[in-house]
mmCIF file of C-alpha atoms and ligand atoms in Angstrom:
data_model
loop_
_atom_site.group_PDB
_atom_site.id
_atom_site.type_symbol
_atom_site.label_atom_id
_atom_site.label_comp_id
_atom_site.label_asym_id
_atom_site.label_seq_id
_atom_site.Cartn_x
_atom_site.Cartn_y
_atom_site.Cartn_z
ATOM 1 C CA MET A 94 0.154 0.193 -0.031
ATOM 2 C CA PRO A 95 1.065 3.471 -0.368
ATOM 3 C CA PRO A 96 1.379 5.707 2.512
ATOM 4 C CA ALA A 97 -1.354 5.733 4.175
ATOM 5 C CA ARG A 98 -1.273 9.679 4.673
ATOM 6 C CA PRO A 99 0.999 11.518 1.765
ATOM 7 C CA SER A 100 3.828 13.463 2.735
ATOM 8 C CA ALA A 101 2.829 17.740 2.438
ATOM 9 C CA PRO A 102 4.104 19.515 -0.524
ATOM 10 C CA VAL A 103 7.331 21.565 -0.508
ATOM 11 C CA ARG A 104 8.279 24.532 -2.025
ATOM 12 C CA LEU A 105 11.978 23.801 -3.618
ATOM 13 C CA THR A 106 14.492 26.620 -3.720
ATOM 14 C CA GLY A 107 17.415 24.204 -5.231
ATOM 15 C CA PHE A 108 18.999 21.460 -5.100
ATOM 16 C CA ASP A 109 23.090 20.961 -4.191
ATOM 17 C CA LEU A 110 25.319 18.278 -5.433
ATOM 18 C CA ARG A 111 28.152 16.902 -4.165
ATOM 19 C CA VAL A 112 30.711 13.849 -4.576
ATOM 20 C CA LEU A 113 32.353 12.252 -1.959
ATOM 21 C CA HIS A 114 35.290 10.340 -1.875
ATOM 22 C CA MET A 115 35.042 7.576 1.225
ATOM 23 C CA PRO A 116 37.926 5.238 2.419
ATOM 24 C CA LEU A 117 36.991 2.200 3.385
ATOM 25 C CA VAL A 118 38.015 -0.213 6.245
ATOM 26 C CA SER A 119 38.955 -2.990 4.216
ATOM 27 C CA PRO A 120 39.005 -3.255 0.515
ATOM 28 C CA PHE A 121 35.847 -4.809 -0.898
ATOM 29 C CA THR A 122 36.101 -7.431 -3.914
ATOM 30 C CA THR A 123 33.308 -8.910 -6.099
ATOM 31 C CA SER A 124 32.763 -10.320 -9.076
ATOM 32 C CA PHE A 125 33.698 -7.259 -10.974
ATOM 33 C CA GLY A 126 35.882 -5.769 -9.413
ATOM 34 C CA THR A 127 37.540 -4.594 -5.883
ATOM 35 C CA GLU A 128 37.171 -0.848 -4.430
ATOM 36 C CA ASP A 129 39.429 0.565 -1.553
ATOM 37 C CA MET A 130 37.557 4.019 -1.393
ATOM 38 C CA ARG A 131 33.280 4.591 -1.871
ATOM 39 C CA GLU A 132 32.524 7.136 -4.333
ATOM 40 C CA VAL A 133 28.882 8.380 -3.624
ATOM 41 C CA ILE A 134 26.481 11.709 -4.859
ATOM 42 C CA ILE A 135 24.705 13.400 -1.732
ATOM 43 C CA VAL A 136 22.085 15.536 -2.618
ATOM 44 C CA ARG A 137 20.567 18.129 -0.505
ATOM 45 C CA ALA A 138 17.352 19.547 -1.490
ATOM 46 C CA ARG A 139 16.470 23.259 -0.421
ATOM 47 C CA THR A 140 12.686 24.257 0.228
ATOM 48 C CA ALA A 141 11.490 27.153 1.847
ATOM 49 C CA ASP A 142 10.831 25.919 4.814
ATOM 50 C CA GLY A 143 14.394 23.498 5.400
ATOM 51 C CA GLU A 144 16.325 20.790 3.981
ATOM 52 C CA GLY A 145 16.498 17.593 3.008
ATOM 53 C CA TRP A 146 19.446 14.889 2.287
ATOM 54 C CA GLY A 147 19.587 12.126 0.068
ATOM 55 C CA GLU A 148 21.793 10.027 -1.800
ATOM 56 C CA VAL A 149 23.112 8.930 -5.683
ATOM 57 C CA VAL A 150 24.157 5.100 -4.659
ATOM 58 C CA THR A 151 26.362 5.069 -8.327
ATOM 59 C CA GLN A 152 29.556 4.055 -8.487
ATOM 60 C CA SER A 153 32.144 5.684 -10.111
ATOM 61 C CA ALA A 154 32.352 2.743 -13.061
ATOM 62 C CA PRO A 155 28.977 1.288 -14.956
ATOM 63 C CA LEU A 156 30.086 -2.542 -13.433
ATOM 64 C CA TYR A 157 27.302 -3.337 -11.160
ATOM 65 C CA SER A 158 24.970 -1.077 -13.288
ATOM 66 C CA SER A 159 24.798 1.050 -16.353
ATOM 67 C CA GLU A 160 24.544 3.990 -13.689
ATOM 68 C CA TYR A 161 27.387 5.677 -12.661
ATOM 69 C CA THR A 162 28.817 8.569 -10.874
ATOM 70 C CA GLU A 163 29.478 11.383 -14.046
ATOM 71 C CA GLY A 164 26.400 10.228 -15.544
ATOM 72 C CA ALA A 165 24.279 10.564 -12.658
ATOM 73 C CA TRP A 166 25.900 14.158 -12.051
ATOM 74 C CA ASP A 167 25.251 15.141 -15.780
ATOM 75 C CA VAL A 168 21.714 14.083 -15.544
ATOM 76 C CA LEU A 169 20.946 15.189 -12.331
ATOM 77 C CA ARG A 170 21.686 18.756 -12.884
ATOM 78 C CA ARG A 171 20.720 18.992 -16.557
ATOM 79 C CA TRP A 172 18.134 17.303 -16.700
ATOM 80 C CA MET A 173 16.257 15.996 -13.421
ATOM 81 C CA ILE A 174 16.896 19.177 -11.081
ATOM 82 C CA PRO A 175 15.800 21.939 -13.369
ATOM 83 C CA ALA A 176 12.353 19.650 -13.983
ATOM 84 C CA LEU A 177 11.506 19.154 -10.235
ATOM 85 C CA LEU A 178 12.249 23.181 -9.856
ATOM 86 C CA ASP A 179 9.596 23.821 -12.336
ATOM 87 C CA ALA A 180 6.822 23.181 -10.349
ATOM 88 C CA PRO A 181 5.759 25.952 -7.922
ATOM 89 C CA SER A 182 5.223 23.194 -5.095
ATOM 90 C CA LEU A 183 5.493 19.439 -5.096
ATOM 91 C CA ALA A 184 5.346 16.365 -2.828
ATOM 92 C CA ALA A 185 7.552 13.629 -2.838
ATOM 93 C CA GLU A 186 4.775 11.505 -4.113
ATOM 94 C CA ASP A 187 5.164 13.227 -7.441
ATOM 95 C CA VAL A 188 8.718 13.532 -8.120
ATOM 96 C CA ALA A 189 8.820 9.912 -9.684
ATOM 97 C CA GLY A 190 6.120 11.364 -12.177
ATOM 98 C CA VAL A 191 7.550 14.619 -12.628
ATOM 99 C CA LEU A 192 11.198 12.741 -13.462
ATOM 100 C CA SER A 193 9.530 9.759 -15.857
ATOM 101 C CA PRO A 194 10.000 11.087 -18.865
ATOM 102 C CA PHE A 195 13.998 10.351 -18.238
ATOM 103 C CA VAL A 196 14.512 7.031 -19.172
ATOM 104 C CA GLY A 197 16.438 5.055 -16.358
ATOM 105 C CA HIS A 198 18.791 6.943 -14.461
ATOM 106 C CA ARG A 199 17.073 5.466 -11.263
ATOM 107 C CA MET A 200 19.684 5.765 -8.870
ATOM 108 C CA ALA A 201 19.809 9.341 -9.382
ATOM 109 C CA LYS A 202 15.818 9.577 -9.346
ATOM 110 C CA ALA A 203 16.033 7.740 -5.824
ATOM 111 C CA GLY A 204 18.590 10.223 -4.574
ATOM 112 C CA LEU A 205 16.418 13.346 -5.596
ATOM 113 C CA GLU A 206 12.930 11.670 -4.143
ATOM 114 C CA THR A 207 15.056 10.693 -0.840
ATOM 115 C CA ALA A 208 16.096 14.229 -0.426
ATOM 116 C CA VAL A 209 12.971 16.010 -1.274
ATOM 117 C CA LEU A 210 10.748 13.171 1.655
ATOM 118 C CA ASP A 211 13.337 13.999 3.820
ATOM 119 C CA ALA A 212 12.775 17.669 3.443
ATOM 120 C CA ALA A 213 9.001 17.311 3.513
ATOM 121 C CA LEU A 214 9.082 14.846 6.679
ATOM 122 C CA ARG A 215 11.002 16.576 8.999
ATOM 123 C CA VAL A 216 9.109 19.642 8.494
ATOM 124 C CA GLU A 217 6.160 17.665 9.446
ATOM 125 C CA GLY A 218 8.386 15.698 12.285
ATOM 126 C CA ARG A 219 7.380 12.276 11.283
ATOM 127 C CA SER A 220 9.996 9.283 10.827
ATOM 128 C CA PHE A 221 10.908 7.853 7.548
ATOM 129 C CA ALA A 222 9.633 4.385 9.586
ATOM 130 C CA GLN A 223 6.571 5.895 10.199
ATOM 131 C CA TYR A 224 5.713 6.903 6.338
ATOM 132 C CA LEU A 225 6.840 3.615 5.128
ATOM 133 C CA GLY A 226 4.680 1.720 7.595
ATOM 134 C CA ALA A 227 7.715 0.498 9.462
ATOM 135 C CA VAL A 228 6.578 -2.668 12.329
ATOM 136 C CA ARG A 229 10.118 -2.812 13.805
ATOM 137 C CA ASP A 230 11.807 -0.617 15.767
ATOM 138 C CA ARG A 231 14.779 -2.264 14.587
ATOM 139 C CA VAL A 232 15.816 -4.901 12.551
ATOM 140 C CA PRO A 233 18.454 -8.045 12.228
ATOM 141 C CA SER A 234 21.532 -6.992 10.760
ATOM 142 C CA GLY A 235 23.603 -9.056 7.808
ATOM 143 C CA VAL A 236 26.863 -8.489 6.158
ATOM 144 C CA SER A 237 28.354 -8.706 2.855
ATOM 145 C CA VAL A 238 31.998 -10.431 2.557
ATOM 146 C CA GLY A 239 33.956 -9.492 -0.076
ATOM 147 C CA ILE A 240 36.371 -11.700 -1.829
ATOM 148 C CA GLN A 241 39.251 -12.573 0.145
ATOM 149 C CA ARG A 242 42.704 -13.793 -1.284
ATOM 150 C CA ASP A 243 42.106 -17.829 0.041
ATOM 151 C CA PRO A 244 39.490 -19.265 1.349
ATOM 152 C CA ALA A 245 41.116 -19.459 4.842
ATOM 153 C CA ALA A 246 41.046 -15.745 5.035
ATOM 154 C CA LEU A 247 37.670 -15.777 4.084
ATOM 155 C CA VAL A 248 37.077 -18.037 6.984
ATOM 156 C CA ASP A 249 38.873 -15.886 9.272
ATOM 157 C CA ALA A 250 37.528 -12.364 8.170
ATOM 158 C CA VAL A 251 33.617 -14.177 8.253
ATOM 159 C CA GLY A 252 34.505 -15.283 11.658
ATOM 160 C CA GLY A 253 35.338 -11.567 12.956
ATOM 161 C CA TYR A 254 32.113 -10.466 11.877
ATOM 162 C CA LEU A 255 30.167 -13.424 13.828
ATOM 163 C CA ASP A 256 31.788 -12.078 16.835
ATOM 164 C CA GLU A 257 30.623 -8.895 16.545
ATOM 165 C CA GLY A 258 27.808 -10.707 16.414
ATOM 166 C CA TYR A 259 26.219 -10.005 12.731
ATOM 167 C CA ALA A 260 23.208 -11.923 12.250
ATOM 168 C CA ARG A 261 23.841 -13.690 8.795
ATOM 169 C CA ILE A 262 26.710 -13.811 6.317
ATOM 170 C CA LYS A 263 26.130 -12.969 2.621
ATOM 171 C CA ILE A 264 29.610 -13.686 0.632
ATOM 172 C CA LYS A 265 30.712 -13.019 -2.563
ATOM 173 C CA ILE A 266 31.258 -15.548 -5.331
ATOM 174 C CA LYS A 267 32.650 -15.594 -8.802
ATOM 175 C CA PRO A 268 33.937 -17.974 -11.166
ATOM 176 C CA GLY A 269 36.884 -20.359 -9.516
ATOM 177 C CA ARG A 270 36.257 -18.716 -6.239
ATOM 178 C CA ASP A 271 32.349 -20.273 -5.764
ATOM 179 C CA ILE A 272 31.747 -23.964 -4.399
ATOM 180 C CA ASP A 273 35.722 -23.622 -2.025
ATOM 181 C CA ASP A 274 35.307 -20.971 -0.643
ATOM 182 C CA THR A 275 31.368 -21.261 0.116
ATOM 183 C CA ALA A 276 32.559 -25.139 1.236
ATOM 184 C CA ALA A 277 35.410 -23.342 4.219
ATOM 185 C CA VAL A 278 32.956 -21.223 5.152
ATOM 186 C CA ARG A 279 30.085 -23.848 5.823
ATOM 187 C CA GLU A 280 32.283 -26.228 7.767
ATOM 188 C CA ALA A 281 33.886 -24.037 9.961
ATOM 189 C CA PHE A 282 30.230 -22.455 11.115
ATOM 190 C CA GLU A 283 28.164 -25.228 10.459
ATOM 191 C CA GLN A 284 25.120 -23.945 12.021
ATOM 192 C CA ILE A 285 25.235 -19.605 10.478
ATOM 193 C CA ALA A 286 22.760 -18.217 8.170
ATOM 194 C CA LEU A 287 25.075 -17.993 4.881
ATOM 195 C CA GLN A 288 24.044 -16.950 1.662
ATOM 196 C CA VAL A 289 26.243 -15.913 -1.479
ATOM 197 C CA ASP A 290 25.865 -13.218 -4.082
ATOM 198 C CA ALA A 291 27.501 -13.446 -7.990
ATOM 199 C CA ASN A 292 26.350 -10.179 -9.399
ATOM 200 C CA SER A 293 25.799 -11.779 -12.312
ATOM 201 C CA ALA A 294 29.011 -13.571 -13.242
ATOM 202 C CA TYR A 295 27.784 -16.581 -14.380
ATOM 203 C CA THR A 296 25.312 -18.166 -17.289
ATOM 204 C CA LEU A 297 23.014 -21.133 -17.577
ATOM 205 C CA ALA A 298 26.345 -23.131 -18.731
ATOM 206 C CA ASP A 299 27.106 -22.848 -15.247
ATOM 207 C CA ALA A 300 23.943 -24.410 -13.935
ATOM 208 C CA GLU A 301 25.352 -27.781 -12.921
ATOM 209 C CA LEU A 302 28.484 -25.891 -10.798
ATOM 210 C CA LEU A 303 25.899 -23.906 -9.535
ATOM 211 C CA ALA A 304 23.901 -26.945 -7.958
ATOM 212 C CA GLU A 305 27.034 -27.877 -6.034
ATOM 213 C CA LEU A 306 25.939 -24.819 -3.802
ATOM 214 C CA ASP A 307 23.193 -27.185 -3.170
ATOM 215 C CA ARG A 308 24.538 -28.936 -0.373
ATOM 216 C CA PHE A 309 25.293 -25.975 1.453
ATOM 217 C CA GLN A 310 21.901 -24.803 3.115
ATOM 218 C CA LEU A 311 22.762 -21.437 1.732
ATOM 219 C CA LEU A 312 19.551 -19.435 2.338
ATOM 220 C CA LEU A 313 19.387 -18.291 -0.825
ATOM 221 C CA ILE A 314 21.794 -17.590 -3.998
ATOM 222 C CA GLU A 315 21.785 -13.687 -4.820
ATOM 223 C CA GLN A 316 21.882 -12.970 -9.236
ATOM 224 C CA PRO A 317 23.930 -15.666 -10.560
ATOM 225 C CA LEU A 318 23.121 -14.566 -14.121
ATOM 226 C CA GLN A 319 22.759 -10.939 -16.153
ATOM 227 C CA GLU A 320 20.392 -8.359 -14.950
ATOM 228 C CA ASP A 321 18.004 -9.045 -18.295
ATOM 229 C CA ASP A 322 18.296 -12.811 -18.012
ATOM 230 C CA LEU A 323 15.077 -13.016 -16.535
ATOM 231 C CA VAL A 324 13.690 -16.212 -18.570
ATOM 232 C CA ASP A 325 17.288 -18.378 -18.042
ATOM 233 C CA HIS A 326 17.436 -17.435 -14.408
ATOM 234 C CA ALA A 327 13.688 -19.157 -14.400
ATOM 235 C CA THR A 328 15.559 -22.063 -15.802
ATOM 236 C CA LEU A 329 18.351 -22.111 -13.568
ATOM 237 C CA ALA A 330 16.089 -21.992 -10.660
ATOM 238 C CA GLY A 331 14.041 -25.073 -11.479
ATOM 239 C CA ARG A 332 17.386 -26.937 -11.744
ATOM 240 C CA LEU A 333 18.918 -25.961 -8.334
ATOM 241 C CA ARG A 334 17.240 -26.763 -5.119
ATOM 242 C CA THR A 335 19.397 -23.241 -3.361
ATOM 243 C CA PRO A 336 16.489 -20.923 -4.031
ATOM 244 C CA VAL A 337 17.209 -17.945 -6.650
ATOM 245 C CA CYS A 338 17.247 -14.450 -5.161
ATOM 246 C CA LEU A 339 17.606 -11.628 -7.718
ATOM 247 C CA ASP A 340 18.948 -7.974 -7.071
ATOM 248 C CA GLU A 341 20.216 -6.599 -10.405
ATOM 249 C CA SER A 342 17.102 -7.771 -12.201
ATOM 250 C CA ILE A 343 14.842 -5.787 -10.247
ATOM 251 C CA VAL A 344 14.709 -2.587 -11.546
ATOM 252 C CA SER A 345 10.935 -1.814 -10.890
ATOM 253 C CA ALA A 346 7.698 -3.082 -9.168
ATOM 254 C CA LYS A 347 7.161 -4.136 -13.199
ATOM 255 C CA ALA A 348 10.610 -6.296 -13.166
ATOM 256 C CA ALA A 349 9.671 -7.532 -10.084
ATOM 257 C CA ALA A 350 6.000 -8.898 -10.845
ATOM 258 C CA ASP A 351 7.486 -10.311 -14.649
ATOM 259 C CA ALA A 352 10.265 -11.926 -12.747
ATOM 260 C CA ILE A 353 7.413 -13.509 -10.221
ATOM 261 C CA ALA A 354 5.215 -14.379 -12.672
ATOM 262 C CA LEU A 355 8.054 -16.405 -14.641
ATOM 263 C CA ARG A 356 9.355 -18.138 -11.258
ATOM 264 C CA ALA A 357 13.044 -16.638 -11.608
ATOM 265 C CA ALA A 358 13.262 -15.930 -8.449
ATOM 266 C CA SER A 359 11.335 -17.254 -5.256
ATOM 267 C CA ILE A 360 13.184 -14.166 -3.033
ATOM 268 C CA ILE A 361 13.606 -10.794 -4.173
ATOM 269 C CA ASN A 362 16.547 -8.188 -2.588
ATOM 270 C CA ILE A 363 15.110 -4.889 -2.448
ATOM 271 C CA LYS A 364 17.520 -1.672 -2.841
ATOM 272 C CA ALA A 365 15.468 1.339 -3.036
ATOM 273 C CA GLY A 366 18.638 3.346 -5.122
ATOM 274 C CA ARG A 367 18.419 0.757 -7.957
ATOM 275 C CA VAL A 368 14.582 1.107 -8.383
ATOM 276 C CA GLY A 369 14.158 4.610 -8.241
ATOM 277 C CA GLY A 370 13.439 5.220 -4.751
ATOM 278 C CA TYR A 371 11.723 4.379 -1.080
ATOM 279 C CA LEU A 372 8.603 4.613 -2.708
ATOM 280 C CA GLU A 373 9.174 1.896 -5.681
ATOM 281 C CA ALA A 374 10.465 -0.184 -2.692
ATOM 282 C CA LEU A 375 7.318 -0.103 -0.943
ATOM 283 C CA ALA A 376 5.320 -1.175 -3.823
ATOM 284 C CA ILE A 377 8.132 -4.048 -4.443
ATOM 285 C CA HIS A 378 7.567 -4.829 -0.634
ATOM 286 C CA ASP A 379 3.438 -4.712 -1.041
ATOM 287 C CA LEU A 380 3.614 -6.827 -3.950
ATOM 288 C CA CYS A 381 6.027 -9.295 -2.980
ATOM 289 C CA ARG A 382 3.828 -9.755 0.027
ATOM 290 C CA ALA A 383 0.791 -10.326 -1.697
ATOM 291 C CA ALA A 384 2.747 -13.024 -3.863
ATOM 292 C CA ASP A 385 3.725 -14.680 -0.598
ATOM 293 C CA ILE A 386 7.779 -13.605 -2.020
ATOM 294 C CA PRO A 387 9.887 -13.009 0.482
ATOM 295 C CA VAL A 388 12.249 -9.720 0.343
ATOM 296 C CA TRP A 389 15.372 -8.274 2.115
ATOM 297 C CA CYS A 390 16.563 -4.872 2.528
ATOM 298 C CA GLY A 391 20.531 -4.904 -0.638
ATOM 299 C CA GLY A 392 22.952 -2.232 0.241
ATOM 300 C CA MET A 393 25.009 -0.219 -2.095
ATOM 301 C CA LEU A 394 27.622 0.806 0.794
ATOM 302 C CA GLU A 395 25.439 3.282 1.594
ATOM 303 C CA THR A 396 26.634 5.974 3.995
ATOM 304 C CA GLY A 397 24.937 7.425 6.870
ATOM 305 C CA ILE A 398 21.693 8.619 5.326
ATOM 306 C CA GLY A 399 21.376 5.848 2.494
ATOM 307 C CA ARG A 400 21.885 3.248 5.979
ATOM 308 C CA ALA A 401 19.220 5.543 7.956
ATOM 309 C CA ALA A 402 16.579 4.698 5.016
ATOM 310 C CA ASN A 403 17.350 1.472 3.943
ATOM 311 C CA ALA A 404 16.421 0.408 7.846
ATOM 312 C CA ALA A 405 13.231 2.256 7.922
ATOM 313 C CA LEU A 406 12.686 0.174 4.943
ATOM 314 C CA ALA A 407 13.488 -3.150 6.171
ATOM 315 C CA ALA A 408 11.878 -2.630 8.928
ATOM 316 C CA LEU A 409 8.538 -3.022 7.151
ATOM 317 C CA PRO A 410 6.624 -6.541 7.817
ATOM 318 C CA GLY A 411 7.001 -8.386 4.494
ATOM 319 C CA PHE A 412 10.758 -8.268 5.140
ATOM 320 C CA THR A 413 11.435 -11.553 6.875
ATOM 321 C CA LEU A 414 15.401 -12.116 5.924
ATOM 322 C CA PRO A 415 18.008 -10.105 6.822
ATOM 323 C CA GLY A 416 19.206 -7.564 5.345
ATOM 324 C CA ASP A 417 22.734 -5.769 4.190
ATOM 325 C CA ILE A 418 22.058 -3.552 6.409
ATOM 326 C CA SER A 419 25.689 -3.222 8.529
ATOM 327 C CA ALA A 420 27.110 -0.903 11.139
ATOM 328 C CA SER A 421 28.834 2.092 9.587
ATOM 329 C CA SER A 422 31.881 0.613 10.700
ATOM 330 C CA ARG A 423 31.761 -2.374 8.161
ATOM 331 C CA PHE A 424 32.425 -0.199 5.494
ATOM 332 C CA TYR A 425 33.574 3.407 7.294
ATOM 333 C CA ALA A 426 36.137 4.710 9.852
ATOM 334 C CA ARG A 427 34.053 7.994 9.544
ATOM 335 C CA ASP A 428 30.938 8.794 8.691
ATOM 336 C CA ILE A 429 29.014 11.962 7.514
ATOM 337 C CA VAL A 430 26.300 11.908 9.982
ATOM 338 C CA THR A 431 26.706 12.494 13.703
ATOM 339 C CA GLU A 432 25.495 8.956 14.969
ATOM 340 C CA PRO A 433 26.037 6.448 12.983
ATOM 341 C CA ALA A 434 24.377 3.191 12.997
ATOM 342 C CA VAL A 435 25.590 0.488 15.357
ATOM 343 C CA LEU A 436 25.789 -3.140 15.656
ATOM 344 C CA GLU A 437 23.523 -3.785 18.916
ATOM 345 C CA ASP A 438 22.895 -7.399 19.639
ATOM 346 C CA GLY A 439 23.114 -8.683 15.755
ATOM 347 C CA HIS A 440 20.325 -5.816 15.233
ATOM 348 C CA VAL A 441 20.633 -2.092 14.045
ATOM 349 C CA ARG A 442 18.212 0.318 15.226
ATOM 350 C CA VAL A 443 15.671 1.955 13.472
ATOM 351 C CA PRO A 444 15.730 5.704 13.054
ATOM 352 C CA VAL A 445 12.603 7.481 14.934
ATOM 353 C CA GLY A 446 13.905 11.102 14.422
ATOM 354 C CA ALA A 447 11.664 13.330 11.727
ATOM 355 C CA GLY A 448 12.378 12.350 8.288
ATOM 356 C CA LEU A 449 15.791 10.315 8.040
ATOM 357 C CA GLY A 450 16.234 10.428 11.528
ATOM 358 C CA VAL A 451 19.858 11.078 11.565
ATOM 359 C CA GLU A 452 21.738 14.259 11.793
ATOM 360 C CA ILE A 453 24.713 15.558 9.154
ATOM 361 C CA ASP A 454 28.410 16.195 10.173
ATOM 362 C CA PRO A 455 29.606 19.223 8.126
ATOM 363 C CA VAL A 456 32.427 18.990 8.964
ATOM 364 C CA ALA A 457 32.989 15.355 7.914
ATOM 365 C CA LEU A 458 30.743 15.928 4.942
ATOM 366 C CA ASP A 459 33.490 18.688 3.951
ATOM 367 C CA ASP A 460 36.439 16.321 4.390
ATOM 368 C CA PHE A 461 34.904 14.375 1.946
ATOM 369 C CA THR A 462 33.908 16.316 -1.099
ATOM 370 C CA VAL A 463 35.579 16.379 -4.021
ATOM 371 C CA ALA A 464 33.115 18.119 -6.221
ATOM 372 C CA TYR A 465 29.998 20.634 -5.554
ATOM 373 C CA GLU A 466 27.509 22.167 -7.215
ATOM 374 C CA GLU A 467 24.175 24.118 -6.592
ATOM 375 C CA VAL A 468 21.466 24.055 -9.089
ATOM 376 C CA LEU A 469 19.107 26.738 -7.885
ATOM 377 C CA ARG A 470 15.429 28.256 -9.179
HETATM 378 O O1 SMG B 777 26.306 -2.116 1.426
HETATM 379 O O2 SMG B 777 26.691 -4.321 2.529
HETATM 380 C C1 SMG B 777 26.455 -3.341 1.826
HETATM 381 C C2 SMG B 777 27.452 -3.847 0.655
HETATM 382 C C3 SMG B 777 26.092 -4.539 0.412
HETATM 383 O O3 SMG B 777 27.077 -6.545 -1.228
HETATM 384 C C4 SMG B 777 26.630 -5.647 -0.907
HETATM 385 N N1 SMG B 777 25.962 -4.933 -2.121
HETATM 386 O O4 SMG B 777 25.012 -6.962 -5.376
HETATM 387 O O5 SMG B 777 24.415 -6.793 -3.526
HETATM 388 C C5 SMG B 777 25.630 -6.588 -3.878
HETATM 389 C C6 SMG B 777 26.323 -5.574 -4.105
HETATM 390 C C7 SMG B 777 26.793 -4.499 -5.096
HETATM 391 C C8 SMG B 777 27.589 -3.538 -3.788
HETATM 392 S S1 SMG B 777 28.628 -2.914 -5.102
HETATM 393 C C9 SMG B 777 28.723 -1.185 -4.860
HETATM 394 MG MG1 MG B 778 23.961 -8.100 -4.833
#
């Protein structure tokens, strides 16, 4: 269901955009590469009554999806922000419609919608969690562990996160680093909730190999094939006992409905950035819940801004599996909010303050900023 009570319209006066470079506490390796720094765009919406914040979760290169920082920056400043500023007054619920003529660029759209929604909810004194319909005040915290030097190093890394209390472990896999890595973790930790993420690194020709994962009692395998391989995912799902979960393929509520109809996925990872915002994420939650498809909240190494919003989303009733909502310290020694998310008994708290419920640390924000631009009415 859409939010029971829509947000009040805001009078936008402009936006400012920043590119941040935030060092990671350790390199993060997936099937598509290694990062030791998070490049991210932070959006601030300025309104007659206050400000709101959002995050554009692109990376510097188009490797996870077709979106990337400079492309998002360009489409934001030249097309999307001017379109929003054309309206004398705008509700967050109308942002997606105003931006709908622009094809794709969902991460950019999500950053804008979040900033407008945050601004509106701060004025109202209503939290994201209340607005979205959250039913929990804390959410179980899963951690995503990158590919390590070898399986022994992976077991060490996983052990460290388990000691911290993480409720679920996800390991990244790729061809040549799949069965042995998973076997090593499962042998070392027989009882843990474990899942794997391939980030599109396989093809249907690998079905037999992927079926070897069936013996490890995984919660799921995430995005084994390409983004547009819905039919192949359905075929693969028929050959595996491990549930297939889609991430990259789920770019909208329509894509989620199609994937479910095709039986391409029995579990869905919801990332607001990938689908164009928290309202589309809510729509996906609702349709999955109606179809009895479990969902969980994915992560894009968010700063404290996106992490707060994700915790609120993950507190909805259909989120029945732990999300990639780790403590800020999983990725960052220093965050851009004054009270970064911490792990408490394997959980992260859902913020209760108005809007996103986090305050920006202006000094940290400045320190990480490598590009800045204002687009005013
Ligand atoms: O934020 O905890 C996090 C990262 C979780 O593994 C994670 N995300 O495919 O699910 C995924 C990856 C994409 C990250 S690449 C930017
Ligand atoms: Mg994934």
